[in-house]
Short mmCIF file of C-alpha atoms in Angstrom, two decimals:
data_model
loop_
_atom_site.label_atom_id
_atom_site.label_comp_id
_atom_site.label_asym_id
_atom_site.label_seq_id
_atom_site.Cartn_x
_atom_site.Cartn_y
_atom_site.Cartn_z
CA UNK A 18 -40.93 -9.70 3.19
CA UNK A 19 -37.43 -10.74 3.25
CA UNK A 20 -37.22 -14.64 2.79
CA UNK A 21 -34.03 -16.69 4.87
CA UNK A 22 -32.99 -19.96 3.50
CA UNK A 23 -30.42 -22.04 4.07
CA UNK A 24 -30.25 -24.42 1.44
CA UNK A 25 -29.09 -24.26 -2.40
CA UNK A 26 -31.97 -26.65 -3.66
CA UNK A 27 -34.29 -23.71 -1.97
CA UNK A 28 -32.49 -21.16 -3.85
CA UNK A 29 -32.54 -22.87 -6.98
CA UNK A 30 -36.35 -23.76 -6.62
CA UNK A 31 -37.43 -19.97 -6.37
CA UNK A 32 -39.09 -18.50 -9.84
CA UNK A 33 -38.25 -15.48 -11.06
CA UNK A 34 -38.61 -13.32 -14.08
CA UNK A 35 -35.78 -10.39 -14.28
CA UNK A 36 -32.16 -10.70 -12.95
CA UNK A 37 -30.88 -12.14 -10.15
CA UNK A 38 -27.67 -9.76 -8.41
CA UNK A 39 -25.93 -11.28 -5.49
CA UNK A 40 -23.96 -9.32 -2.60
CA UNK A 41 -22.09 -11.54 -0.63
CA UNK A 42 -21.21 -10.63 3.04
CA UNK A 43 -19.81 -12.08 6.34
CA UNK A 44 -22.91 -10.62 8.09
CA UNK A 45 -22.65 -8.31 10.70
CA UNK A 46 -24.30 -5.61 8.30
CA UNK A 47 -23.69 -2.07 8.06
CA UNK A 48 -24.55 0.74 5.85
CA UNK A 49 -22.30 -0.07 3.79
CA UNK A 50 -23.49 -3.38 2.90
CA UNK A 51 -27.12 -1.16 2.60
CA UNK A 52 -25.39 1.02 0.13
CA UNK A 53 -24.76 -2.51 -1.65
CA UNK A 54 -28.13 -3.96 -1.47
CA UNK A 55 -29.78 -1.01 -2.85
CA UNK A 56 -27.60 -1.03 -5.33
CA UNK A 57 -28.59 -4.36 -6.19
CA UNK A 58 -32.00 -4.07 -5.60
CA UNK A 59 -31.46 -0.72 -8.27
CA UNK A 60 -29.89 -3.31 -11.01
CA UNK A 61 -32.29 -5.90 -10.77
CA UNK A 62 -35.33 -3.68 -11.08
CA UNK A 63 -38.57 -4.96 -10.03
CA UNK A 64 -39.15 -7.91 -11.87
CA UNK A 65 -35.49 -9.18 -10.52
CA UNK A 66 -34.35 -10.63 -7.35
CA UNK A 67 -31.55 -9.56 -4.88
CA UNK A 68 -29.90 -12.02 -2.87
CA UNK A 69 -27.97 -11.69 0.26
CA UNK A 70 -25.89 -14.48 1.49
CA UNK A 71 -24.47 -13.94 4.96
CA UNK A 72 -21.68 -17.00 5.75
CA UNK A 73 -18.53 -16.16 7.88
CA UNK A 74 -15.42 -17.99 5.79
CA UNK A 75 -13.50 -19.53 7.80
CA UNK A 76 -11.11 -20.00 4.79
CA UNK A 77 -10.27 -16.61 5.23
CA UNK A 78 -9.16 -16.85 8.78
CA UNK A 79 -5.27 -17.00 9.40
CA UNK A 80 -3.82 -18.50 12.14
CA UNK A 81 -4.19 -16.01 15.49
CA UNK A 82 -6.93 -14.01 13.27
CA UNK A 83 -10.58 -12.63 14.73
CA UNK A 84 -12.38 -15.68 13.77
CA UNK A 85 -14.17 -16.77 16.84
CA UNK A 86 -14.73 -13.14 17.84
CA UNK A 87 -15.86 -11.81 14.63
CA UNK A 88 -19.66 -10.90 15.10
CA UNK A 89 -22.58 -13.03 14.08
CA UNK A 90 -26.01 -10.73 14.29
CA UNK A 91 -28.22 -12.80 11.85
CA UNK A 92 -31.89 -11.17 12.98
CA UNK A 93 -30.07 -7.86 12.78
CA UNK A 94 -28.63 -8.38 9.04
CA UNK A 95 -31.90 -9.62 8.25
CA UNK A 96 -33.84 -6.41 9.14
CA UNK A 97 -31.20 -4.55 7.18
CA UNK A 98 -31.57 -6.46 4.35
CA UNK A 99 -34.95 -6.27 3.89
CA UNK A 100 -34.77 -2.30 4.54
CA UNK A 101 -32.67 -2.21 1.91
CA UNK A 102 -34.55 -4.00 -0.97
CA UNK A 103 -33.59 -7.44 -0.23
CA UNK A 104 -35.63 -10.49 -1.48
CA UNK A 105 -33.97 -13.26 0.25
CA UNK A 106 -30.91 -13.83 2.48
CA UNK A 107 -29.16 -16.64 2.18
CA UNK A 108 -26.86 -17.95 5.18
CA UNK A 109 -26.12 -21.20 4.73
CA UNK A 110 -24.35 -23.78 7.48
CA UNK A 111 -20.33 -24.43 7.24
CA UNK A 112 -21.32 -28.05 5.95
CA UNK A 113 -23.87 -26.79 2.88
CA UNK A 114 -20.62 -24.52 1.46
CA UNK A 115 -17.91 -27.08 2.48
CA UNK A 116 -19.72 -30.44 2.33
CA UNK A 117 -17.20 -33.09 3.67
CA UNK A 118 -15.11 -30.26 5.16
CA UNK A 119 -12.86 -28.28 4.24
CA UNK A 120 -12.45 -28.31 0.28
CA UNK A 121 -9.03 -30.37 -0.99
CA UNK A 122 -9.26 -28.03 -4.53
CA UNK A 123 -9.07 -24.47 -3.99
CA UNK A 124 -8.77 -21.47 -6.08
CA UNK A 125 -5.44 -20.11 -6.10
CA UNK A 126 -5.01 -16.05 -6.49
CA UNK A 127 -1.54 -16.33 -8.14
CA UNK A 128 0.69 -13.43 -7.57
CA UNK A 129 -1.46 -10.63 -7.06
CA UNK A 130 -2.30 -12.51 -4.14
CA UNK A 131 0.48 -12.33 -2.26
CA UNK A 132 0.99 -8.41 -2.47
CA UNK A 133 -0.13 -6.08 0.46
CA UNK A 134 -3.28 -7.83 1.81
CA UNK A 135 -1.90 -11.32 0.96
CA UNK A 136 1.31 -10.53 2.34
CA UNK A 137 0.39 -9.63 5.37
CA UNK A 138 -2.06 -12.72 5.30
CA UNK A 139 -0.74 -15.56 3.65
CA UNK A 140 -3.39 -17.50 2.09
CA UNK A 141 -6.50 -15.33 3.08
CA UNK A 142 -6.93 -14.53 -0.72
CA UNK A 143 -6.88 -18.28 -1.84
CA UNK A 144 -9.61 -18.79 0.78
CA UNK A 145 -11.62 -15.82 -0.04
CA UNK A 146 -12.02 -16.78 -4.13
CA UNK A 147 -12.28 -20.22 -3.05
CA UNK A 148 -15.85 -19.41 -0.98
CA UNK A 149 -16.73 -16.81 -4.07
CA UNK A 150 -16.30 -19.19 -6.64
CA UNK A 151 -18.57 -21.60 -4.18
CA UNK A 152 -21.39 -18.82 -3.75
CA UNK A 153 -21.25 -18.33 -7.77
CA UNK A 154 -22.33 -21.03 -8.15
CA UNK A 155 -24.72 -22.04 -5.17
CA UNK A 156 -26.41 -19.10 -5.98
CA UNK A 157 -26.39 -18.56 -9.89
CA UNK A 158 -26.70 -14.50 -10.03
CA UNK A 159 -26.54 -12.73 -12.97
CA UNK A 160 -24.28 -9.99 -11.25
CA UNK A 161 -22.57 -9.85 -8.05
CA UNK A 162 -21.77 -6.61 -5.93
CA UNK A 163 -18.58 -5.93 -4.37
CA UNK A 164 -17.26 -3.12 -2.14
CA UNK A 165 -14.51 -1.07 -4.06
CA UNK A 166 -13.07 -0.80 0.37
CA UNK A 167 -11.59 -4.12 -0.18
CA UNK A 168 -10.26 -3.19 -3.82
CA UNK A 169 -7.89 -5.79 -3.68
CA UNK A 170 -10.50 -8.55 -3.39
CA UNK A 171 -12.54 -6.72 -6.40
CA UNK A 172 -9.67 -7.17 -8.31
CA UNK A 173 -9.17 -10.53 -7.90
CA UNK A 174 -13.04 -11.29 -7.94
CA UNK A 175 -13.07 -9.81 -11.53
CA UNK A 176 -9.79 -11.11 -12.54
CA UNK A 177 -11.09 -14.72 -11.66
CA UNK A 178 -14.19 -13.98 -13.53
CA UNK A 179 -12.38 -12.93 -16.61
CA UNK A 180 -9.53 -15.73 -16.31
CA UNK A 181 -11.99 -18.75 -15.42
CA UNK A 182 -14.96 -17.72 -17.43
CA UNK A 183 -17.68 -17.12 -14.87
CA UNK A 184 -20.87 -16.01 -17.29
CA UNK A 185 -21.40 -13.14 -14.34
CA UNK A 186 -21.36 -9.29 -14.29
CA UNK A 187 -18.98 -8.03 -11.33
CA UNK A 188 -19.94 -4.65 -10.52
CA UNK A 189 -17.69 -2.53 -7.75
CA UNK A 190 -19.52 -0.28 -5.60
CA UNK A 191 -17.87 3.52 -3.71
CA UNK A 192 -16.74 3.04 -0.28
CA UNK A 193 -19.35 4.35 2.23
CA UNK A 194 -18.07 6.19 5.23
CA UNK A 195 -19.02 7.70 8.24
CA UNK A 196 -19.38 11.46 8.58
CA UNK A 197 -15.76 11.43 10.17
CA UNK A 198 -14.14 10.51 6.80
CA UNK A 199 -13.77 6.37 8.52
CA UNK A 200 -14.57 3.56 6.08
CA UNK A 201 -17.68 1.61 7.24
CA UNK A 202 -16.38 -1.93 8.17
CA UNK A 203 -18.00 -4.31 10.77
CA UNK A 204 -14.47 -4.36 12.78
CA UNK A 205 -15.39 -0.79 13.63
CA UNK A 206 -17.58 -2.03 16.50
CA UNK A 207 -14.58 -3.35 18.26
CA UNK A 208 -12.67 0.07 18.28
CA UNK A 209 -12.33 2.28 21.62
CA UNK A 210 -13.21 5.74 21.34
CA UNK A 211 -9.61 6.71 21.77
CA UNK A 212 -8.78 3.72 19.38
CA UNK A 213 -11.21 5.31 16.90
CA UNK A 214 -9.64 8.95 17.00
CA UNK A 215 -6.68 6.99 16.62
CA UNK A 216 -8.21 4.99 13.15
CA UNK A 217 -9.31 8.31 11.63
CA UNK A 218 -5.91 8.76 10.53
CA UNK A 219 -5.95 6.02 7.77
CA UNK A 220 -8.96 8.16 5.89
CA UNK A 221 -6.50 11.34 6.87
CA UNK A 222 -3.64 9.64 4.97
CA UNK A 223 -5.71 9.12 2.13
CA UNK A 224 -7.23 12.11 1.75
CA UNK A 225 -4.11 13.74 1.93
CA UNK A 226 -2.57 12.14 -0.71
CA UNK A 227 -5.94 12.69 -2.63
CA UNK A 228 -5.41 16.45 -1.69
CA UNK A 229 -1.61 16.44 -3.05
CA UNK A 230 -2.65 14.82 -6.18
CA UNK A 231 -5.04 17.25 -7.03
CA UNK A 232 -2.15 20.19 -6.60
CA UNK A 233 -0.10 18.37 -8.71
CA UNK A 234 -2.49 17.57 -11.73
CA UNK A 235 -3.79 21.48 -11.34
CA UNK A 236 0.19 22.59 -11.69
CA UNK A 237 0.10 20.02 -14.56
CA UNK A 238 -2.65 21.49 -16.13
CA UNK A 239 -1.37 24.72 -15.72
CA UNK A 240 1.93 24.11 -17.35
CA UNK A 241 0.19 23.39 -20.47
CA UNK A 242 -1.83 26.07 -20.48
CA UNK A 243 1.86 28.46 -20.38
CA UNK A 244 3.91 28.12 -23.01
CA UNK A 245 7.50 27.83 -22.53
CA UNK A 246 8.27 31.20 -24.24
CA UNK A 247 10.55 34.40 -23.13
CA UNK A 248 7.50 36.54 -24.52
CA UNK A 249 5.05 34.67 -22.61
CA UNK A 250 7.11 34.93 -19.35
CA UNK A 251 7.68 38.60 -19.49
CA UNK A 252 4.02 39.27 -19.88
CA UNK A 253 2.91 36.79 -17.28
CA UNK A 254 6.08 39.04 -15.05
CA UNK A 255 3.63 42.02 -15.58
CA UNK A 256 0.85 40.38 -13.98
CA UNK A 257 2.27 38.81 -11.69
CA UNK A 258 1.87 35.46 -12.91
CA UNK A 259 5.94 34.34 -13.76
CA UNK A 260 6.30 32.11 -10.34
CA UNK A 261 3.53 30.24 -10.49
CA UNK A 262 4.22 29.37 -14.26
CA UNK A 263 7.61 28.88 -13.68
CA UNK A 264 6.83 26.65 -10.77
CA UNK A 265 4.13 24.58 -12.95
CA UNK A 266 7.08 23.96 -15.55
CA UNK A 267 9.44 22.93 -12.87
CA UNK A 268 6.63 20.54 -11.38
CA UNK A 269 5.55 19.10 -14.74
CA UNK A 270 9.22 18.07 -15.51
CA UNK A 271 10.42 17.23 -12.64
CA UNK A 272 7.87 14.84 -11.28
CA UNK A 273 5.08 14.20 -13.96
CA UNK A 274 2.03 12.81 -12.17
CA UNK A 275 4.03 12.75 -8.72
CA UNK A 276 3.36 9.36 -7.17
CA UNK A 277 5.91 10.01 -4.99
CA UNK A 278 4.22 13.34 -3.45
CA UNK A 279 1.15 11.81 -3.08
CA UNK A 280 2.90 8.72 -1.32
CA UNK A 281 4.95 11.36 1.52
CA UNK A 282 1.66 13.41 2.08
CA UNK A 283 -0.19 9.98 2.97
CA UNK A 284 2.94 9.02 4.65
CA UNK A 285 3.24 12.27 6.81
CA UNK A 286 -0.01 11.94 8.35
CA UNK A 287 0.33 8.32 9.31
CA UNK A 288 4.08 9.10 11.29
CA UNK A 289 2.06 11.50 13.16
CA UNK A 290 -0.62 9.06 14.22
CA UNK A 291 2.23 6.32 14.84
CA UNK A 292 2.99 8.69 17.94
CA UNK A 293 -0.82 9.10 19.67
CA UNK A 294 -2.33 6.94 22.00
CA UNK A 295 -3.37 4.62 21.22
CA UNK A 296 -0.35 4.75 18.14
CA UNK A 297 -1.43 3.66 14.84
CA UNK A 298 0.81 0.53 13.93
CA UNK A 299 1.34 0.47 9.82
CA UNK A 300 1.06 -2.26 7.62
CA UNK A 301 1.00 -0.99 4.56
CA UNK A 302 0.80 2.32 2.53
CA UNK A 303 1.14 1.41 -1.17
CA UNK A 304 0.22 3.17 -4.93
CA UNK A 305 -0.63 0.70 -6.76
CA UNK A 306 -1.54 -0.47 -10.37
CA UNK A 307 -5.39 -2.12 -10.07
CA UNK A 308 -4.28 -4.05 -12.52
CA UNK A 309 -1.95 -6.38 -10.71
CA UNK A 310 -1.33 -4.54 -7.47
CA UNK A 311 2.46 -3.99 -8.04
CA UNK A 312 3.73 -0.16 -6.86
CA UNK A 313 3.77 2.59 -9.62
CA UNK A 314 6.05 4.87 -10.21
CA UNK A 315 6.83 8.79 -11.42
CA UNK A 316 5.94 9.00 -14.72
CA UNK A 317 3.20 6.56 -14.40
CA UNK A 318 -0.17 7.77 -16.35
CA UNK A 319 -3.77 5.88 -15.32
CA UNK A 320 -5.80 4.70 -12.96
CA UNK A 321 -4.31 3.95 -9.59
CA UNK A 322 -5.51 2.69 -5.91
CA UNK A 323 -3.54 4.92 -2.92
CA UNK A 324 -3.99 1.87 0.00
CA UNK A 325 -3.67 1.62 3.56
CA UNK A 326 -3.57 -1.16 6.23
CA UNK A 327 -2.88 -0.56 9.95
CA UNK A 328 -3.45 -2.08 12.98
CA UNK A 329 -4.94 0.34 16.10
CA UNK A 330 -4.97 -1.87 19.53
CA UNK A 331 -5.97 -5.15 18.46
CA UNK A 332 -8.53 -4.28 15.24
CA UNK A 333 -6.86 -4.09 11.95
CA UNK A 334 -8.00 -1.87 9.71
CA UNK A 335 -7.85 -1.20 5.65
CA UNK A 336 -9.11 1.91 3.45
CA UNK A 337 -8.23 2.94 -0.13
CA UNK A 338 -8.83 5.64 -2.79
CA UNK A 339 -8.98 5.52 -6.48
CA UNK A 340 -6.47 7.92 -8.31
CA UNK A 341 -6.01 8.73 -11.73
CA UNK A 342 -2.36 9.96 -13.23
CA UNK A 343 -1.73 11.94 -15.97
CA UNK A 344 -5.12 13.77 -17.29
CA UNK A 345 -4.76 13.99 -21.22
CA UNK A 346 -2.80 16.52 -22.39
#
């Protein structure tokens, strides 16, 4: 039986033996946040505890953004929770996070902060480590779970960890989507079914630029496997084989790693859906470093996230995919 408190002091009075591992939501639970949970609940093991705290931020709110509308279901989450291998849930009132109001010393997310997500809203990243580092603490976990969908935020979760020595274990967990290829995200509730056909595109855009990737590391691969020879060409001629080596070399010199394919695949895809209706309005479509967020470019060899924001009607929307550049050679 799923326990709901509301306090810290009840938190911190509960006995247990094994690990405690935190996911942190603003309610309105999905299967994605189940994904989480049992994740959690696998990492603790049986003698551990999983927490879930459900508190909408308003921190993270912008000026003109979906705070009053954005959906409180507590008896819902709660069920969910406890499906999922949930011990206790804990949704504590604006005044037990923010006691006096809001907080005078925040936690600032420097300049990976401001890129993409922070750009397009300023000060929603301060607000969102602010309430983390809060929760951290109110609840004392051992680890805390994090949906790699809002990569961004994981970053700066862990980087915050690392750079303010938080003794906790920050663990990122796949996106879950829908059987359509959409990203599980409690603003899906608000979308039209036009507006939805509409949304697919942003998982489109990624995939393609997944799908170009993949050609380009296989051409990659192949050009190492074909030596640069006259020999070697004339007997690939005879089987057939001299275009596709010759096009492997041009592709593996020309554009190692190809960030710049993958970015006009993604980019073709959302165009198109900028011209439906309901049109997809784009924020952003960037390849970034996880690292600090800032664009890569040709040449660049490592892990990278391909990310997306748009807007569809009045819901705005976010997806990403991990990449990785330049497979040893």
């Amino acid at each position: 039986m799923t326990t709901v408190l509301r306090t810290a002091d009840e938190l911190h009075a509960r006995t247990r033996a094994g690990r405690r591992a935190v996911v942190m939501t603003m309610g309105a639970l999905h299967e994605g946040h189940a994904t989480l949970v049992r994740t959690a609940r696998s990492i603790a093991g049986p003698r551990g505890e999983v927490v879930v705290t459900v508190f909408v931020n308003p921190l993270q709110f912008g000026r003109g953004e979906d705070l009053d509308r954005y959906p409180r279901t507590l008896e819902a989450d709660l069920k969910i929770a406890e499906q999922a291998g949930a011990d206790v849930v804990f949704a504590p009132s604006a005044d037990e996070v923010y006691p006096g109001g809001e907080p005078q010393v925040r936690v600032s997310a420097g300049p990976m902060g401001e890129r993409l997500e922070g750009g397009s809203r300023p000060g929603h990243f301060d607000g969102m480590l602010t309430v983390v580092a809060k929760l951290l603490h109110l609840t004392r976990p051992d680890v805390a779970l994090y949906g790699q969908k809002d990569a961004q935020q994981l970053a700066l979760i862990r980087r915050m960890v690392r750079d303010l020595n938080f003794g906790v274990e920050i663990v990122g967990v796949p996106t879950v989507r829908e059987e359509d290829g959409l990203a599980l995200s409690s603003r899906n509730r608000y979308l039209a079914p036009k507006e939805r056909r509409t949304a697919l595109a942003l998982s489109q855009s990624l995939f393609a630029g997944r799908d170009r990737h993949a050609a380009q590391e296989a051409l990659r691969a192949r050009a190492r496997e074909v030596p640069a020879t006259r020999a070697r060409a004339e007997a690939l001629s005879a089987i057939g084989e001299s275009r596709a080596a010759a096009d492997a070399h041009a592709v593996a010199k020309a554009v190692p790693g190809a960030p710049a394919a993958v970015r006009a695949a993604a980019r073709l895809v959302l165009d198109e859906a900028a011209r439906l209706d309901p049109p997809l309005e784009l924020d952003y479509l960037a390849l970034v470093d996880p690292a600090d967020f800032t664009e890569i470019e040709d040449g660049f060899t490592g892990e990278a996230v391909l990310a997306v924001a748009a807007r569809v009607g009045t819901t705005r929307l976010i997806d990403n995919i991990p990449l990785t550049f330049g497979a040893a050679s």
